[in-house]
mmCIF file of C-alpha atoms and ligand atoms in Angstrom:
data_model
loop_
_atom_site.group_PDB
_atom_site.id
_atom_site.type_symbol
_atom_site.label_atom_id
_atom_site.label_comp_id
_atom_site.label_asym_id
_atom_site.label_seq_id
_atom_site.Cartn_x
_atom_site.Cartn_y
_atom_site.Cartn_z
ATOM 1 C CA MET L 16 -11.509 42.993 44.290
ATOM 2 C CA LYS L 17 -9.872 40.488 46.820
ATOM 3 C CA LYS L 18 -12.892 38.212 45.921
ATOM 4 C CA ILE L 19 -12.024 38.527 42.525
ATOM 5 C CA ILE L 20 -8.417 38.015 42.528
ATOM 6 C CA SER L 21 -8.761 34.518 44.487
ATOM 7 C CA LEU L 22 -11.820 33.395 42.398
ATOM 8 C CA ILE L 23 -9.537 33.951 39.358
ATOM 9 C CA LEU L 24 -6.615 32.217 41.248
ATOM 10 C CA VAL L 25 -8.830 29.388 41.847
ATOM 11 C CA ILE L 26 -10.014 29.227 38.282
ATOM 12 C CA ALA L 27 -6.615 29.421 37.303
ATOM 13 C CA LEU L 28 -5.283 26.426 39.698
ATOM 14 C CA SER L 29 -8.076 24.414 38.925
ATOM 15 C CA VAL L 30 -7.229 24.827 35.046
ATOM 16 C CA PHE L 31 -3.600 24.352 35.821
ATOM 17 C CA VAL L 32 -4.659 20.809 37.910
ATOM 18 C CA PHE L 33 -7.264 19.722 35.021
ATOM 19 C CA ALA L 34 -4.157 20.547 32.383
ATOM 20 C CA ALA L 35 -1.656 18.457 34.101
ATOM 21 C CA CYS L 36 -3.911 15.223 34.644
ATOM 22 C CA GLY L 37 -4.804 15.714 30.830
ATOM 23 C CA ASN L 38 -0.936 15.790 30.562
ATOM 24 C CA GLU L 39 -0.318 13.009 32.500
ATOM 25 C CA LYS L 40 -2.615 10.875 30.040
ATOM 26 C CA THR L 41 -1.042 11.775 27.048
ATOM 27 C CA ASP L 42 2.224 11.039 28.558
ATOM 28 C CA ASP L 43 1.876 7.493 28.722
ATOM 29 C CA SER L 44 1.196 7.042 25.288
ATOM 30 C CA ALA L 45 3.538 9.600 24.281
ATOM 31 C CA GLU L 46 6.205 6.759 25.670
ATOM 32 C CA LYS L 47 5.371 4.604 23.028
ATOM 33 C CA LYS L 48 7.278 5.949 20.114
ATOM 34 C CA VAL L 49 5.088 6.301 17.092
ATOM 35 C CA LEU L 50 5.375 3.780 13.356
ATOM 36 C CA THR L 51 4.745 5.714 10.499
ATOM 37 C CA MET L 52 3.445 3.749 7.336
ATOM 38 C CA ALA L 53 2.986 5.251 4.297
ATOM 39 C CA THR L 54 0.259 3.578 2.204
ATOM 40 C CA ASN L 55 -1.876 3.962 -0.920
ATOM 41 C CA ALA L 56 -5.342 2.520 0.465
ATOM 42 C CA GLU L 57 -6.257 1.714 -3.175
ATOM 43 C CA PHE L 58 -5.563 -1.926 -3.036
ATOM 44 C CA PRO L 59 -7.541 -4.755 -1.535
ATOM 45 C CA PRO L 60 -6.996 -6.839 -0.165
ATOM 46 C CA TYR L 61 -3.928 -5.444 1.443
ATOM 47 C CA GLU L 62 -4.794 -1.712 2.107
ATOM 48 C CA PHE L 63 -8.473 -0.397 1.868
ATOM 49 C CA TYR L 64 -10.874 1.583 3.738
ATOM 50 C CA GLU L 65 -13.558 -0.124 6.244
ATOM 51 C CA GLY L 66 -15.401 3.255 6.784
ATOM 52 C CA ASP L 67 -12.541 5.728 7.784
ATOM 53 C CA LYS L 68 -10.328 2.834 9.055
ATOM 54 C CA VAL L 69 -7.445 1.517 6.670
ATOM 55 C CA VAL L 70 -7.493 -2.225 7.153
ATOM 56 C CA GLY L 71 -6.266 -5.156 5.007
ATOM 57 C CA ILE L 72 -3.070 -7.745 4.742
ATOM 58 C CA ASP L 73 -0.556 -4.848 5.012
ATOM 59 C CA ALA L 74 -2.458 -2.743 7.657
ATOM 60 C CA GLU L 75 -2.642 -6.227 10.431
ATOM 61 C CA ILE L 76 1.024 -7.110 9.556
ATOM 62 C CA ALA L 77 2.462 -3.621 10.294
ATOM 63 C CA ALA L 78 0.409 -3.253 13.110
ATOM 64 C CA VAL L 79 1.553 -6.716 14.673
ATOM 65 C CA ILE L 80 4.981 -5.294 13.708
ATOM 66 C CA ALA L 81 4.755 -2.177 15.376
ATOM 67 C CA GLU L 82 3.341 -4.344 18.381
ATOM 68 C CA LYS L 83 6.822 -6.199 18.432
ATOM 69 C CA LEU L 84 8.566 -3.180 18.043
ATOM 70 C CA GLY L 85 6.480 -1.766 20.737
ATOM 71 C CA MET L 86 5.700 1.341 18.904
ATOM 72 C CA GLU L 87 2.557 2.582 17.782
ATOM 73 C CA LEU L 88 1.210 2.411 14.520
ATOM 74 C CA GLU L 89 0.386 5.517 12.252
ATOM 75 C CA ILE L 90 -1.164 4.719 8.525
ATOM 76 C CA VAL L 91 -1.086 7.741 6.556
ATOM 77 C CA ASP L 92 -2.541 7.195 3.184
ATOM 78 C CA THR L 93 -0.819 8.975 0.104
ATOM 79 C CA ALA L 94 -0.756 8.748 -3.425
ATOM 80 C CA PHE L 95 1.114 5.463 -4.404
ATOM 81 C CA ASP L 96 3.972 7.136 -6.242
ATOM 82 C CA SER L 97 4.752 9.607 -3.712
ATOM 83 C CA ILE L 98 5.321 7.167 -1.306
ATOM 84 C CA ILE L 99 9.236 6.190 -2.046
ATOM 85 C CA PRO L 100 9.900 9.938 -2.479
ATOM 86 C CA ALA L 101 8.506 10.516 0.934
ATOM 87 C CA ILE L 102 10.311 7.618 2.568
ATOM 88 C CA VAL L 103 13.377 8.728 1.137
ATOM 89 C CA ALA L 104 12.658 12.449 2.349
ATOM 90 C CA GLY L 105 12.289 10.773 6.131
ATOM 91 C CA LYS L 106 8.783 11.861 6.545
ATOM 92 C CA TYR L 107 7.337 8.381 7.202
ATOM 93 C CA ASP L 108 9.283 5.423 8.852
ATOM 94 C CA MET L 109 8.145 2.597 6.007
ATOM 95 C CA GLY L 110 6.237 2.419 2.941
ATOM 96 C CA MET L 111 3.676 -0.658 2.878
ATOM 97 C CA ALA L 112 1.773 -0.884 0.505
ATOM 98 C CA GLY L 113 1.794 -4.650 -1.735
ATOM 99 C CA MET L 114 5.175 -2.341 -3.174
ATOM 100 C CA THR L 115 7.217 -4.812 -5.629
ATOM 101 C CA VAL L 116 10.857 -4.698 -4.811
ATOM 102 C CA THR L 117 12.424 -3.884 -8.156
ATOM 103 C CA ASP L 118 15.980 -2.606 -8.849
ATOM 104 C CA GLU L 119 15.119 0.829 -9.602
ATOM 105 C CA ARG L 120 13.614 0.822 -6.374
ATOM 106 C CA LEU L 121 16.425 -0.698 -4.798
ATOM 107 C CA GLU L 122 18.798 2.366 -5.816
ATOM 108 C CA GLU L 123 16.671 4.492 -3.459
ATOM 109 C CA VAL L 124 15.101 2.307 -0.532
ATOM 110 C CA ASN L 125 16.049 -0.711 1.060
ATOM 111 C CA PHE L 126 13.510 -3.280 1.128
ATOM 112 C CA SER L 127 12.910 -6.020 3.832
ATOM 113 C CA GLU L 128 12.357 -9.604 3.362
ATOM 114 C CA SER L 129 9.447 -10.532 1.091
ATOM 115 C CA TYR L 130 6.382 -10.978 2.723
ATOM 116 C CA ALA L 131 4.118 -11.762 -0.189
ATOM 117 C CA THR L 132 4.381 -13.071 -4.299
ATOM 118 C CA GLY L 133 2.334 -10.681 -6.393
ATOM 119 C CA VAL L 134 1.408 -11.347 -10.241
ATOM 120 C CA GLN L 135 0.770 -8.469 -12.677
ATOM 121 C CA VAL L 136 -2.465 -9.517 -14.741
ATOM 122 C CA VAL L 137 -4.398 -8.305 -17.279
ATOM 123 C CA ILE L 138 -8.168 -7.281 -16.937
ATOM 124 C CA VAL L 139 -10.261 -7.192 -20.057
ATOM 125 C CA LYS L 140 -13.510 -6.727 -20.982
ATOM 126 C CA ASN L 141 -15.396 -10.657 -21.511
ATOM 127 C CA ASP L 142 -15.850 -10.094 -25.602
ATOM 128 C CA SER L 143 -12.405 -8.271 -25.715
ATOM 129 C CA ALA L 144 -10.171 -9.466 -28.642
ATOM 130 C CA ILE L 145 -7.312 -9.617 -26.146
ATOM 131 C CA ALA L 146 -7.052 -13.443 -25.023
ATOM 132 C CA THR L 147 -3.373 -13.468 -23.875
ATOM 133 C CA VAL L 148 -0.797 -11.413 -23.059
ATOM 134 C CA ASP L 149 1.128 -11.606 -25.907
ATOM 135 C CA ASP L 150 -1.692 -9.891 -27.962
ATOM 136 C CA LEU L 151 -0.836 -6.484 -26.322
ATOM 137 C CA PHE L 152 2.537 -7.039 -28.141
ATOM 138 C CA GLY L 153 0.914 -7.153 -31.234
ATOM 139 C CA ASP L 154 0.141 -4.603 -33.789
ATOM 140 C CA LYS L 155 -3.416 -3.555 -32.720
ATOM 141 C CA ASN L 156 -1.599 -0.484 -30.743
ATOM 142 C CA TYR L 157 -3.843 -1.170 -27.405
ATOM 143 C CA THR L 158 -4.458 1.422 -24.300
ATOM 144 C CA ILE L 159 -3.510 -0.358 -21.324
ATOM 145 C CA GLY L 160 -4.713 1.442 -18.037
ATOM 146 C CA VAL L 161 -2.496 1.150 -14.892
ATOM 147 C CA GLN L 162 -2.160 3.141 -11.688
ATOM 148 C CA THR L 163 0.338 5.521 -12.010
ATOM 149 C CA GLY L 164 4.141 4.781 -10.953
ATOM 150 C CA THR L 165 3.090 1.065 -9.817
ATOM 151 C CA THR L 166 4.869 -1.983 -11.665
ATOM 152 C CA GLY L 167 2.180 -2.565 -14.324
ATOM 153 C CA ASP L 168 2.824 1.144 -15.134
ATOM 154 C CA LEU L 169 6.613 0.434 -15.520
ATOM 155 C CA TYR L 170 6.554 -2.511 -17.293
ATOM 156 C CA SER L 171 4.140 -1.466 -20.090
ATOM 157 C CA THR L 172 5.369 1.464 -20.475
ATOM 158 C CA TRP L 173 8.920 0.141 -21.086
ATOM 159 C CA ASP L 174 7.893 -3.200 -22.809
ATOM 160 C CA ILE L 175 4.544 -1.609 -24.854
ATOM 161 C CA GLU L 176 4.646 1.914 -24.758
ATOM 162 C CA ASP L 177 8.246 2.766 -25.672
ATOM 163 C CA GLU L 178 8.132 -0.021 -28.075
ATOM 164 C CA GLY L 179 5.493 1.985 -29.684
ATOM 165 C CA LEU L 180 3.139 -1.047 -29.708
ATOM 166 C CA GLY L 181 0.713 0.573 -27.711
ATOM 167 C CA THR L 182 -0.510 3.263 -25.119
ATOM 168 C CA VAL L 183 -0.659 3.663 -21.874
ATOM 169 C CA SER L 184 -3.032 5.302 -19.648
ATOM 170 C CA ARG L 185 -2.470 6.313 -16.097
ATOM 171 C CA PHE L 186 -4.870 6.703 -13.148
ATOM 172 C CA ASN L 187 -4.506 7.518 -9.908
ATOM 173 C CA LYS L 188 -6.302 4.500 -8.222
ATOM 174 C CA GLY L 189 -6.482 1.247 -9.982
ATOM 175 C CA ALA L 190 -10.183 1.511 -9.748
ATOM 176 C CA ASP L 191 -10.341 4.324 -12.084
ATOM 177 C CA ALA L 192 -8.318 2.716 -14.507
ATOM 178 C CA VAL L 193 -10.871 -0.330 -14.217
ATOM 179 C CA GLU L 194 -13.908 2.093 -14.254
ATOM 180 C CA ALA L 195 -11.917 3.645 -17.661
ATOM 181 C CA LEU L 196 -12.088 -0.504 -18.875
ATOM 182 C CA LYS L 197 -15.717 -0.757 -18.488
ATOM 183 C CA ILE L 198 -16.692 2.567 -20.462
ATOM 184 C CA GLY L 199 -14.439 1.602 -23.375
ATOM 185 C CA LYS L 200 -11.348 4.172 -22.521
ATOM 186 C CA VAL L 201 -9.117 1.759 -22.198
ATOM 187 C CA ASP L 202 -8.679 -1.789 -23.922
ATOM 188 C CA CYS L 203 -7.163 -3.761 -20.667
ATOM 189 C CA VAL L 204 -5.736 -2.793 -17.310
ATOM 190 C CA ILE L 205 -2.276 -4.465 -16.066
ATOM 191 C CA ILE L 206 -2.599 -4.222 -12.122
ATOM 192 C CA ASP L 207 -1.857 -7.086 -9.404
ATOM 193 C CA ASN L 208 -3.497 -10.547 -9.229
ATOM 194 C CA GLU L 209 -5.176 -9.813 -5.985
ATOM 195 C CA PRO L 210 -6.973 -5.981 -6.220
ATOM 196 C CA ALA L 211 -7.556 -7.103 -9.733
ATOM 197 C CA LYS L 212 -9.947 -10.324 -8.750
ATOM 198 C CA ALA L 213 -11.218 -7.440 -5.931
ATOM 199 C CA PHE L 214 -12.335 -5.292 -9.081
ATOM 200 C CA VAL L 215 -13.557 -8.458 -11.282
ATOM 201 C CA VAL L 216 -15.589 -9.683 -8.959
ATOM 202 C CA GLU L 217 -17.804 -6.225 -8.311
ATOM 203 C CA SER L 218 -18.267 -6.490 -12.086
ATOM 204 C CA GLU L 219 -20.050 -9.201 -14.048
ATOM 205 C CA ASP L 220 -18.390 -8.091 -17.489
ATOM 206 C CA LEU L 221 -14.925 -8.198 -17.150
ATOM 207 C CA LYS L 222 -12.223 -11.354 -16.660
ATOM 208 C CA ILE L 223 -8.824 -11.750 -15.728
ATOM 209 C CA LEU L 224 -6.621 -13.430 -18.819
ATOM 210 C CA ASP L 225 -5.225 -16.781 -17.608
ATOM 211 C CA THR L 226 -1.637 -15.604 -18.474
ATOM 212 C CA ALA L 227 0.445 -13.684 -16.092
ATOM 213 C CA TYR L 228 2.435 -10.943 -17.055
ATOM 214 C CA ALA L 229 5.145 -10.820 -14.096
ATOM 215 C CA GLU L 230 5.732 -12.220 -11.202
ATOM 216 C CA GLU L 231 7.123 -10.147 -8.433
ATOM 217 C CA GLN L 232 7.789 -10.217 -4.622
ATOM 218 C CA TYR L 233 6.090 -7.476 -2.216
ATOM 219 C CA ALA L 234 8.265 -5.872 0.893
ATOM 220 C CA ILE L 235 8.302 -3.026 2.946
ATOM 221 C CA ALA L 236 10.433 -0.329 2.063
ATOM 222 C CA VAL L 237 12.952 1.838 4.518
ATOM 223 C CA SER L 238 14.971 4.723 4.220
ATOM 224 C CA LYS L 239 18.657 3.542 3.506
ATOM 225 C CA GLU L 240 19.991 5.539 6.379
ATOM 226 C CA ASN L 241 17.294 3.538 8.841
ATOM 227 C CA THR L 242 19.304 0.436 8.894
ATOM 228 C CA GLU L 243 18.213 -0.626 12.418
ATOM 229 C CA LEU L 244 14.309 -0.338 11.637
ATOM 230 C CA LEU L 245 15.160 -2.529 8.669
ATOM 231 C CA GLU L 246 16.684 -5.037 11.035
ATOM 232 C CA ASN L 247 14.349 -5.059 13.365
ATOM 233 C CA ILE L 248 11.393 -5.031 10.714
ATOM 234 C CA ASN L 249 12.867 -8.447 9.575
ATOM 235 C CA LYS L 250 13.508 -9.968 12.743
ATOM 236 C CA ALA L 251 9.529 -9.242 13.363
ATOM 237 C CA LEU L 252 8.961 -10.916 9.725
ATOM 238 C CA GLN L 253 10.978 -14.105 10.496
ATOM 239 C CA GLU L 254 9.383 -14.309 14.007
ATOM 240 C CA LEU L 255 5.817 -13.830 12.464
ATOM 241 C CA THR L 256 6.439 -16.241 9.428
ATOM 242 C CA ALA L 257 7.819 -18.904 12.073
ATOM 243 C CA ASP L 258 4.818 -18.547 14.333
ATOM 244 C CA GLY L 259 1.951 -18.422 11.434
ATOM 245 C CA THR L 260 0.622 -15.090 12.671
ATOM 246 C CA LEU L 261 1.530 -14.045 9.012
ATOM 247 C CA GLN L 262 0.078 -16.617 7.263
ATOM 248 C CA LYS L 263 -3.157 -16.721 9.189
ATOM 249 C CA ILE L 264 -3.341 -12.669 8.237
ATOM 250 C CA VAL L 265 -3.163 -13.445 4.680
ATOM 251 C CA ASP L 266 -5.647 -16.063 5.288
ATOM 252 C CA LYS L 267 -8.142 -13.762 7.193
ATOM 253 C CA TYR L 268 -8.301 -11.651 3.473
ATOM 254 C CA ILE L 269 -7.170 -14.413 0.736
ATOM 255 C CA LYS L 270 -9.195 -17.264 0.540
ATOM 256 C CA ALA L 271 -7.910 -20.315 -0.732
ATOM 257 C CA GLU L 272 -9.523 -21.329 -4.560
HETATM 258 N N1 LIG M 324 2.551 -4.233 -6.780
HETATM 259 C C1 LIG M 324 3.077 -2.829 -7.511
HETATM 260 C C2 LIG M 324 4.076 -1.353 -7.609
HETATM 261 O O1 LIG M 324 4.700 -2.014 -6.452
HETATM 262 C C3 LIG M 324 1.384 -2.285 -7.369
HETATM 263 C C4 LIG M 324 1.478 -1.320 -5.999
HETATM 264 C C5 LIG M 324 0.186 -0.681 -5.671
HETATM 265 N N2 LIG M 324 -0.297 -0.932 -4.329
HETATM 266 C C6 LIG M 324 -0.982 0.436 -3.743
HETATM 267 N N3 LIG M 324 -1.298 0.266 -2.494
HETATM 268 N N4 LIG M 324 -1.426 1.206 -4.184
HETATM 269 O O2 LIG M 324 4.184 -1.164 -7.914
#
């Protein structure tokens, strides 16, 4: 009996020591605070999957910001239209998703300084009757594919659908809207220029119209309550702009034409 008890003690002790060692390791990394970034990784070259990892311009900029803040970056992939509500609810520290600064969003969250410019463009089939953005405002009642909750969705809803000039068809992913275009379920897709380019190179029968629909600024969304984080992000962005890091990251993903 004694033997068994001491055996149990030895086992218990080694489990304890083992666990303690393990703890020490996690304690080390736990010292670094986590910076959570909500994104929607369906938006190349800003955020997309490489294997099971989210990469892209936003992911890399966020990583260097986190480094400057002495924090550890954690990227959470979620539906685009749930990013702002989650930031407002305090679920994540920041939203970074090629996200356009708009007056409506500014009512809910704060935005950092802009780190990129985006342009809303129109993708059509090569043989499309739609030749310019103005054609979407004609009497043909075109169906426009968009990603739900994006500015492409908002603008075309306000300017075209609400005016009775066409129909907006909403998809969870930009790529799904583009698939719908390929099989003729929608007549065009309104989406940001860089993902548009990425989607169009993959498919020979699509093109991007020369005329742009809207120009906008991308920035990082932060809860209105977290002004300290916003200041720190802006400071980091200024430094990363000044030392060329930001441009380097952009150049890695967007090749000059
Ligand atoms: N710039 C557009 C917007 O802010 C589209 C962004 C979509 N981003 C994404 N990661 N899916 O509404």
